[in-house]
Tab-separated table of C-alpha atoms and ligand atoms in Angstrom:
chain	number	residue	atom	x	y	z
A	1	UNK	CA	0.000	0.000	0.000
A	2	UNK	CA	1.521	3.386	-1.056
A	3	UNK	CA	0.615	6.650	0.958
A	4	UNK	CA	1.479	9.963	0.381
A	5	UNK	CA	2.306	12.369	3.034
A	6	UNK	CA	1.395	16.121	2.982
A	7	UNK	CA	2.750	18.017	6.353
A	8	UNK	CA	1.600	22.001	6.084
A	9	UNK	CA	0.813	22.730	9.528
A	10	UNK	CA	3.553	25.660	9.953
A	11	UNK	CA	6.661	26.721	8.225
A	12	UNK	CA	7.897	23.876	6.133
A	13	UNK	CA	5.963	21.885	2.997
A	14	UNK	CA	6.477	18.410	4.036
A	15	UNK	CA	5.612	15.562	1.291
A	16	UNK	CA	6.805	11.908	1.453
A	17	UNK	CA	5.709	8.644	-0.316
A	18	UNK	CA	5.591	5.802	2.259
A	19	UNK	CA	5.235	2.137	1.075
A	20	UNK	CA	3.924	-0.352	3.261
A	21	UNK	CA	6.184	-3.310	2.382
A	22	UNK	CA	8.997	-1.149	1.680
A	23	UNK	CA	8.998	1.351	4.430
A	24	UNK	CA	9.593	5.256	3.548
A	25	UNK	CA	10.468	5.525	-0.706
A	26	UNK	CA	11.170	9.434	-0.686
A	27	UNK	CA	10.732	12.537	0.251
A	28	UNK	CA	11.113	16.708	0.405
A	29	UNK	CA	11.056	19.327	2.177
A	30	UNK	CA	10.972	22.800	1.932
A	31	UNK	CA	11.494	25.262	4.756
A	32	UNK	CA	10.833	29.030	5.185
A	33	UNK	CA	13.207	30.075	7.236
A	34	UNK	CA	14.632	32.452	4.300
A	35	UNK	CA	10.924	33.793	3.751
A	36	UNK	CA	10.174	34.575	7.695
A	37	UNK	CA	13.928	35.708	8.733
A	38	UNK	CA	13.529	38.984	8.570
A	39	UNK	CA	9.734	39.339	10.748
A	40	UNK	CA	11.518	37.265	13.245
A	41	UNK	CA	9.122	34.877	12.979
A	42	UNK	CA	6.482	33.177	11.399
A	43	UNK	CA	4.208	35.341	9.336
A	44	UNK	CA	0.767	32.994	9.182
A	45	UNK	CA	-0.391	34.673	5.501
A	46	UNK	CA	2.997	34.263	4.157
A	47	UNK	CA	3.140	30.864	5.234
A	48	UNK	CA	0.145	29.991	3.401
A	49	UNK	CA	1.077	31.593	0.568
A	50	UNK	CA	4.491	29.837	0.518
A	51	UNK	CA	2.939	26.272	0.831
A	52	UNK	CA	0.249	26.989	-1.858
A	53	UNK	CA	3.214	27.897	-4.160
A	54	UNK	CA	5.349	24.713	-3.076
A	55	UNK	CA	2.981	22.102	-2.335
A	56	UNK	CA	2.147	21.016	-5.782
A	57	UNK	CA	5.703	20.742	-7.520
A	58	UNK	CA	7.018	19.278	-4.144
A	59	UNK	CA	4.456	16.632	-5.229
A	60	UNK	CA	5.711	15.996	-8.850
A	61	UNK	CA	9.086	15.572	-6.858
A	62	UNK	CA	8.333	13.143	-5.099
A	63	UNK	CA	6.634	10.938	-7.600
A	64	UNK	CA	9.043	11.191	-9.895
A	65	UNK	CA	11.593	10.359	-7.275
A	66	UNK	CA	9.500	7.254	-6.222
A	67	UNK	CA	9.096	5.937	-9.798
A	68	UNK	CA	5.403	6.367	-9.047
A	69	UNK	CA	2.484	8.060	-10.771
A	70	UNK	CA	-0.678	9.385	-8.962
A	71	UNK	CA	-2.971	6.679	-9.964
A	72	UNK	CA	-0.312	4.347	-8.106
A	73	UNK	CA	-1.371	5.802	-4.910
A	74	UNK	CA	-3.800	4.362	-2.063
A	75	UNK	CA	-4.247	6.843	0.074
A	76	UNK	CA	-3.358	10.603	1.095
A	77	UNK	CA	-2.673	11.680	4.609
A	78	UNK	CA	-2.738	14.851	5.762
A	79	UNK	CA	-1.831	17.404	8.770
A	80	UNK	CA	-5.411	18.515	10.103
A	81	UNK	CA	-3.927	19.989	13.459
A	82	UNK	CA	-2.917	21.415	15.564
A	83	UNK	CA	-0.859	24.304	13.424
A	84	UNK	CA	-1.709	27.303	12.176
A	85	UNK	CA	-5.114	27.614	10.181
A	86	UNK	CA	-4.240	28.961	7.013
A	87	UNK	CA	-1.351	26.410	6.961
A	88	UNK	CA	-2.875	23.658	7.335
A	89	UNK	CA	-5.674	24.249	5.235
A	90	UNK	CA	-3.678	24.273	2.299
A	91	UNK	CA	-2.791	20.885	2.925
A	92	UNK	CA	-6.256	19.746	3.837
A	93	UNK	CA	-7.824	21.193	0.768
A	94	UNK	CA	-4.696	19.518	-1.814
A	95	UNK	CA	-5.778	16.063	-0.077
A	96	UNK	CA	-9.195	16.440	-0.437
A	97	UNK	CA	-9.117	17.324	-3.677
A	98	UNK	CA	-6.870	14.426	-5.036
A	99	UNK	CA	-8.940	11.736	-3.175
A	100	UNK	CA	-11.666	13.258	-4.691
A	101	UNK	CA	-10.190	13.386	-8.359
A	102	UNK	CA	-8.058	9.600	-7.513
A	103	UNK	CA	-11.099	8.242	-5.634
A	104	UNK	CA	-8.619	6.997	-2.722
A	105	UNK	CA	-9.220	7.653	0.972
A	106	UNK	CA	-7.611	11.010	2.188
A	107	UNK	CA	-6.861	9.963	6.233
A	108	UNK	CA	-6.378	13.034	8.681
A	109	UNK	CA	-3.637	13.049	10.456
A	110	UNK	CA	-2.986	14.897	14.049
A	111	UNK	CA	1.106	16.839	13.591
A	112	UNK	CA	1.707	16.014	17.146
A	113	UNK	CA	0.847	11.997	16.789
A	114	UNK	CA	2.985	11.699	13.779
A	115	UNK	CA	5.888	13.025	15.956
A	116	UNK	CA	5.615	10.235	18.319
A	117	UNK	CA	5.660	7.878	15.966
A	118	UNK	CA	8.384	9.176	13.911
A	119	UNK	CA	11.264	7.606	15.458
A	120	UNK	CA	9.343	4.047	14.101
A	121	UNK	CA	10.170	5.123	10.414
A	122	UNK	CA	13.848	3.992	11.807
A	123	UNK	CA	15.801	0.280	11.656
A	124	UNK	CA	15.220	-1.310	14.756
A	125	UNK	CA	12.161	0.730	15.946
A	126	UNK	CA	10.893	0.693	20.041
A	127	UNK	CA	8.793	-2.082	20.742
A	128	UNK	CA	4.800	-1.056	22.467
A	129	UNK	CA	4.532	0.195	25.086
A	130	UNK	CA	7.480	3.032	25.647
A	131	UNK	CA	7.379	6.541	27.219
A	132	UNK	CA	7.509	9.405	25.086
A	133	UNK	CA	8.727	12.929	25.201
A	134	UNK	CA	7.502	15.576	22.845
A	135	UNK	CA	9.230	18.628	22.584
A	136	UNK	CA	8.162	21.029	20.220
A	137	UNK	CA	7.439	24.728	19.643
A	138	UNK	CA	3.957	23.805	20.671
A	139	UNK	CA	4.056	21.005	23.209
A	140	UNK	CA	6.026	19.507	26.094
A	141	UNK	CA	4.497	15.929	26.828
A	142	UNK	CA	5.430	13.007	28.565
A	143	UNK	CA	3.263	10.508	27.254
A	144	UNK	CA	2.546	6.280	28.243
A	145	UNK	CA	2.395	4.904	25.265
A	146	UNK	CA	0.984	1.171	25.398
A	147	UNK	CA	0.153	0.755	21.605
A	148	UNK	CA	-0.573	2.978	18.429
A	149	UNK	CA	-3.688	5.078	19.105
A	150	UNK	CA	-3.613	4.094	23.010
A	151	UNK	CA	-1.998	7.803	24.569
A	152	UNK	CA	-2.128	8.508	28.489
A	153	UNK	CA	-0.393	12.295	29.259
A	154	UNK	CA	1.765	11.681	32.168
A	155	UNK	CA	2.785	14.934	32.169
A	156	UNK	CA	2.387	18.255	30.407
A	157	UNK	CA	4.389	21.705	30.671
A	158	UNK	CA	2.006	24.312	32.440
A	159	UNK	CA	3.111	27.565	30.171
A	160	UNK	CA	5.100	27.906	27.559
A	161	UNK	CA	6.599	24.416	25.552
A	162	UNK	CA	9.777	24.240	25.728
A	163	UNK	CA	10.717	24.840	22.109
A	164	UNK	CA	8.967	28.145	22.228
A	165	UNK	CA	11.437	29.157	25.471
A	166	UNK	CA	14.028	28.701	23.175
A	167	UNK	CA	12.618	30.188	20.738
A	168	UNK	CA	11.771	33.733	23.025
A	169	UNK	CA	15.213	33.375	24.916
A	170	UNK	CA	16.584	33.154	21.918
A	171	UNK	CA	15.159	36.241	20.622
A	172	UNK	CA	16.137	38.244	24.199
A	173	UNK	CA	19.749	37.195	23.410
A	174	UNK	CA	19.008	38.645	19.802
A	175	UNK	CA	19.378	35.635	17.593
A	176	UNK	CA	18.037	35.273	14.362
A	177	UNK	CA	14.986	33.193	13.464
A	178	UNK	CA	14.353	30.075	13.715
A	179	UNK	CA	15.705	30.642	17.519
A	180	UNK	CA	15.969	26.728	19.070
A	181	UNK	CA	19.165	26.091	16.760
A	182	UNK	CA	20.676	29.561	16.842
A	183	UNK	CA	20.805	29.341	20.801
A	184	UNK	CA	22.164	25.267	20.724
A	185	UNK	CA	25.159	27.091	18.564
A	186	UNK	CA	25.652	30.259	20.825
A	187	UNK	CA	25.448	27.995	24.243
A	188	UNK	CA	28.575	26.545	22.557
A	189	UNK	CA	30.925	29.309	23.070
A	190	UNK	CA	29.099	29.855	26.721
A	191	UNK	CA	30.578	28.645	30.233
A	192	UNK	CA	28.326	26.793	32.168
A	193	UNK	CA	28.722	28.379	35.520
A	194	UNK	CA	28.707	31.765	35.506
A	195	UNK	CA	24.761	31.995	35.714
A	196	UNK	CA	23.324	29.372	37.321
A	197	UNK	CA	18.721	28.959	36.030
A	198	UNK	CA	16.724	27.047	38.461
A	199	UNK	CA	15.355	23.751	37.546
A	200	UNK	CA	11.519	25.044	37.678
A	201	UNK	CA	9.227	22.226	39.246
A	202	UNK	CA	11.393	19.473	39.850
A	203	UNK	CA	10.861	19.789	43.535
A	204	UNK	CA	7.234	19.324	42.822
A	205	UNK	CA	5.674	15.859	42.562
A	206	UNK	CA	4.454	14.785	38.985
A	207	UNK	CA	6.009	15.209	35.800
A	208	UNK	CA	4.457	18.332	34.331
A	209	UNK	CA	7.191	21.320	32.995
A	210	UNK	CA	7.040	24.604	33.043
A	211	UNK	CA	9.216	27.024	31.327
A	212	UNK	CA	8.461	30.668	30.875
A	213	UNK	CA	10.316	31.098	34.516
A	214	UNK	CA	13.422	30.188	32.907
A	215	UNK	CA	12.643	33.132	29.909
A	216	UNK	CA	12.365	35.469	32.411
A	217	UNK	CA	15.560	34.617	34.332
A	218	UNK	CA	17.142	34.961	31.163
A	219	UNK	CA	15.600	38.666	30.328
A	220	UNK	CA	16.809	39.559	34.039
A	221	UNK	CA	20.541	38.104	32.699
A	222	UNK	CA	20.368	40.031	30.094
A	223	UNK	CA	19.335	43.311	31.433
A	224	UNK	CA	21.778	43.158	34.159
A	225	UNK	CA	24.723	41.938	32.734
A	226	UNK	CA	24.729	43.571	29.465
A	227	UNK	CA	24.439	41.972	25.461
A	228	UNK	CA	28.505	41.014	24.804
A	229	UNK	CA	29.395	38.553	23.211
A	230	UNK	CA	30.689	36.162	25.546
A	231	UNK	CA	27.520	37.328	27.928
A	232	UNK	CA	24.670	36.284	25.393
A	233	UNK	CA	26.533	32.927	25.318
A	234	UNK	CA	26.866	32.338	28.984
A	235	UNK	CA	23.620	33.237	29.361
A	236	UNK	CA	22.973	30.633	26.696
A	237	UNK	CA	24.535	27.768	27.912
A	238	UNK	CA	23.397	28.236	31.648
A	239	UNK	CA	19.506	28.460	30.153
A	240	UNK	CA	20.119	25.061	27.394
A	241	UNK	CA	21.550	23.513	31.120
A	242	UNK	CA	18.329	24.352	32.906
A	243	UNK	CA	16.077	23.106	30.255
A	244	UNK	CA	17.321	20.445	29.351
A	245	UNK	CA	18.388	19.291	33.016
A	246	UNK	CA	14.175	19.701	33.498
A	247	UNK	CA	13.361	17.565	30.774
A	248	UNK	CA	16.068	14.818	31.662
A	249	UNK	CA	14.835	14.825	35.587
A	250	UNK	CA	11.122	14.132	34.386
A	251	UNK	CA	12.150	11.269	32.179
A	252	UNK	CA	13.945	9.552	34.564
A	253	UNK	CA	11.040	10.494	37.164
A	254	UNK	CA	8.312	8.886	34.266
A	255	UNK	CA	10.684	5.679	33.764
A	256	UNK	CA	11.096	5.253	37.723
A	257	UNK	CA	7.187	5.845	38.093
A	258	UNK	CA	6.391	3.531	35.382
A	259	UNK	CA	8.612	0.990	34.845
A	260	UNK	CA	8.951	1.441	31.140
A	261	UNK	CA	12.812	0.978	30.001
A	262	UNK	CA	12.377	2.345	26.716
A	263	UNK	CA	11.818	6.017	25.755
A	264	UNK	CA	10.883	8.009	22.544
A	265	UNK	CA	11.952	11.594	22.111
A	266	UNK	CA	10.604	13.456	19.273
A	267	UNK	CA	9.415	16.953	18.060
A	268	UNK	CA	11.699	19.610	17.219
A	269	UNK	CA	13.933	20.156	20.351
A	270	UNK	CA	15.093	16.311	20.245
A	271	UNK	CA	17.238	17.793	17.721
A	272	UNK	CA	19.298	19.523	20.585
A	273	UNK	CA	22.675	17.429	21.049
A	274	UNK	CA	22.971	18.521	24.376
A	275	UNK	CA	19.373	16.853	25.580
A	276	UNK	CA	20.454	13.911	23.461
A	277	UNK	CA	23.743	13.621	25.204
A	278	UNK	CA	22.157	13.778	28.540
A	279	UNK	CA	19.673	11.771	28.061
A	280	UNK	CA	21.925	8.845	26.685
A	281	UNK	CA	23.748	9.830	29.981
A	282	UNK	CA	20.305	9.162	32.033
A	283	UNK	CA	19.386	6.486	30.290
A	284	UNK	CA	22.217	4.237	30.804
A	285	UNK	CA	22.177	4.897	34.674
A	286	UNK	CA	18.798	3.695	34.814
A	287	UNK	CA	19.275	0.483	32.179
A	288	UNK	CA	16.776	1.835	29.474
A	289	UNK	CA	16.969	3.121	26.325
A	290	UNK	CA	16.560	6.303	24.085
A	291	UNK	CA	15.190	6.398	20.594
A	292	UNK	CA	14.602	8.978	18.361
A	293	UNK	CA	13.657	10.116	15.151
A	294	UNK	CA	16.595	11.020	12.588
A	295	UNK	CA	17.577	14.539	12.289
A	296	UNK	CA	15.972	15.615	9.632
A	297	UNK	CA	12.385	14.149	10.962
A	298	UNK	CA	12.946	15.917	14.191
A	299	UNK	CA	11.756	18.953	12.973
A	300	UNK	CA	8.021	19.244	10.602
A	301	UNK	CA	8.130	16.799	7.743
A	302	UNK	CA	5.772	14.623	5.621
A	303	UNK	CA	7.182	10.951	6.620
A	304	UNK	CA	6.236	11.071	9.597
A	305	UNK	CA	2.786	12.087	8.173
A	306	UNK	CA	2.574	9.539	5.942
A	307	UNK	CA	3.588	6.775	8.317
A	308	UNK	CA	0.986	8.476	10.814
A	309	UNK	CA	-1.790	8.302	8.131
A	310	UNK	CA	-0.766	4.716	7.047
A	311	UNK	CA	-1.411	3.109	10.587
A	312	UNK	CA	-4.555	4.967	11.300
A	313	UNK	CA	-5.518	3.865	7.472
A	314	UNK	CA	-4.924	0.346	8.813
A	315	UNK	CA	-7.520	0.526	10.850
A	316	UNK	CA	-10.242	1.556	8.837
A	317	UNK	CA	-10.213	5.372	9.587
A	318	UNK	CA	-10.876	7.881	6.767
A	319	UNK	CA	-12.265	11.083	6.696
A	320	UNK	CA	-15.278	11.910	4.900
A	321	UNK	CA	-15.297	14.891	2.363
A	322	UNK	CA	-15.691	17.910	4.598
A	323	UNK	CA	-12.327	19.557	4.682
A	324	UNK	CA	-11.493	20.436	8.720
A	325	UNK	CA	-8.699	21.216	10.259
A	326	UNK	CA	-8.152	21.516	14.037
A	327	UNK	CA	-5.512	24.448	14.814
B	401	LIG	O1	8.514	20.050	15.722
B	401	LIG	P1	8.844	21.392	15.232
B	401	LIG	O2	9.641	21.508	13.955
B	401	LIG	O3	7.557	22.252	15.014
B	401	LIG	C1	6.485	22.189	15.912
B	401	LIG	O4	5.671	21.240	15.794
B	401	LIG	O5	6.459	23.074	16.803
B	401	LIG	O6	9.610	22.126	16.420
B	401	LIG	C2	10.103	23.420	16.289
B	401	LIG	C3	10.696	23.844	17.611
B	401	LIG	C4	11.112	25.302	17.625
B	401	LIG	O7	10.686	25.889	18.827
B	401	LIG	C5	12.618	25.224	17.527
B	401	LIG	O8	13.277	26.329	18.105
B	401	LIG	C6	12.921	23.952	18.289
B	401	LIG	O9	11.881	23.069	17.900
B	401	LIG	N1	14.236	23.399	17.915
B	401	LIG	C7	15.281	23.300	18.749
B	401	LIG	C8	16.344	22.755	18.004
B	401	LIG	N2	15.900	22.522	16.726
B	401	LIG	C9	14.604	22.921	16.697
B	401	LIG	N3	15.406	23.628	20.045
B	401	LIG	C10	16.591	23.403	20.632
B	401	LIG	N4	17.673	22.896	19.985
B	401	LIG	C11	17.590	22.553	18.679
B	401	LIG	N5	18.643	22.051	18.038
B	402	LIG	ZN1	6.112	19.848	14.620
């Protein structure tokens, strides 16, 4: 069975082709970065825009790298939410459209789902059921996972995720756009223990998160200590510590409260080498083990999609023809 994947929920135009008995055949990506850099940010219109003009030849891409023509396909999966709505309705509307035209299901598929299960599209995937941590610019999660579809939220961050606090730290420390890998770069050249964050809610039972203290310890950094150089990258370093020391304390908290040895990380921050490193770190002192998603399906892309859409297609799910998305 042969699905493609259409990811347009933000600020990249994700499309893959997944096959069924031959695991993921291709796929492309297109990012924004270029067109946002200079707001800062993501512009919602222009991000529409952007994926209306790149959706289709991304497409033809993508077939043509398969080997594949349209008729060839079984099914279309989609981003329906959460994202922005203009975004994803760009995406909605293309897979409507060809299951209408191709007469093949078109299977909605929620962006934050198709993260956790992204780290399956690799050789010698986690066996049900493992713990999860989503990081994104929308979510912090710690998740029981017992089998595809089957979710229980152990834990969830009570303000901001904790992509977006390195996304607004990075911004106080006046990095460009997109912030989360700017600041991993900057922390480099930082020295670990000149400022020292607090570790916000570890003292606290449970395994929620909360961030946005940490943003404004930064800002008060900042102010106080001035914008060098070798300040913004202190300042760096001693926030990637805290944040990542937060999210490494909770997973070892969710493995000790569970009893699950094996742990998916996934969303955009799972990028970060430092969280990986520490986590490997953790991981090893409490016999389990980390999996995660390649690099390049850390971050938005239309695998995971596709892989999403291909499971829940498995089990009879399609959408009917009303085109909804869920921001
Ligand atoms: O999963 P994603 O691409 O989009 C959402 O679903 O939100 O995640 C994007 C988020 C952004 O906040 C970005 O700054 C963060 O992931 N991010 C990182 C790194 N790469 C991306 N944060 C820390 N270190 C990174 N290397
Ligand atoms: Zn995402």
């Amino acid at each position: 069975m042969i699905i493609l994947g259409i990811e347009t929920s933000c600020d990249e135009t994700g499309v893959a082709i997944y096959d069924s008995t031959k695991n993921l055949m291709t796929h492309r990506l297109h990012s924004q970065i270029a067109l946002h850099a200079k707001f800062g940010g993501v512009v919602p219109e222009l991000a529409s825009r952007d994926h209306v003009r790149k959706i289709l030849p991304l497409i033809q891409e993508v077939l043509i790298a398969a080997g594949i023509e349209l008729q060839n396909l079984d099914a279309i999966a989609y981003t329906a939410g959460p994202g922005l709505v203009g975004a994803l309705l760009v995406g909605a509307a293309l897979a409507h459209s060809l299951s209408f035209a191709l007469k093949i299901p078109a299977v909605a598929v929620n962006h934050m789902e198709a993260h956790l299960l992204a780290p399956l599209l690799e050789p010698n995937p986690p066996d049900f059921p493992f713990l999860a941590l989503l990081v994104s610019g929308g979510h912090t999660q710690l998740i029981e996972v017992t089998a595809f579809g089957k979710y229980n939220i152990l834990g969830e961050t009570v303000d901001d995720a904790c992509g977006e606090a390195f996304d607004k730290v990075a911004k106080i420390l006046q990095l460009p756009y997109p912030g989360g890998p700017a600041l991993e770069q900057l922390a480099k050249k930082g020295k670990s223990d000149r400022f020292h964050f607090p570790r916000p809610m570890v003292n606290r039972k449970g395994l929620d998160f909360s961030f946005s203290g940490l943003k404004t310890f930064a800002l008060n950094c900042f102010n106080e200590f001035g914008g060098d150089e070798q300040t913004r990258a202190d300042i760096a370093c001693a926030f990637q510590d805290a944040a990542v020391d937060t999210l490494v304390i909770k997973c070892r908290r969710a493995i000790q409260q569970t009893g699950l040895l094996r742990l998916v990380v996934a969303g955009g921050v799972s990028a970060n080498e430092m969280l990986r490193q520490k986590l490997e770190h953790m991981a090893k002192t409490e016999k389990s083990q980390v999996y995660y998603p390649r690099l390049e399906f850390c971050t938005d892309n239309g695998a995971m999609v596709a892989y999403a859409g291909w499971k829940h297609f498995m089990l009879g799910e399609k959408t009917d023809m009303e085109i909804k998305v869920y921001p």
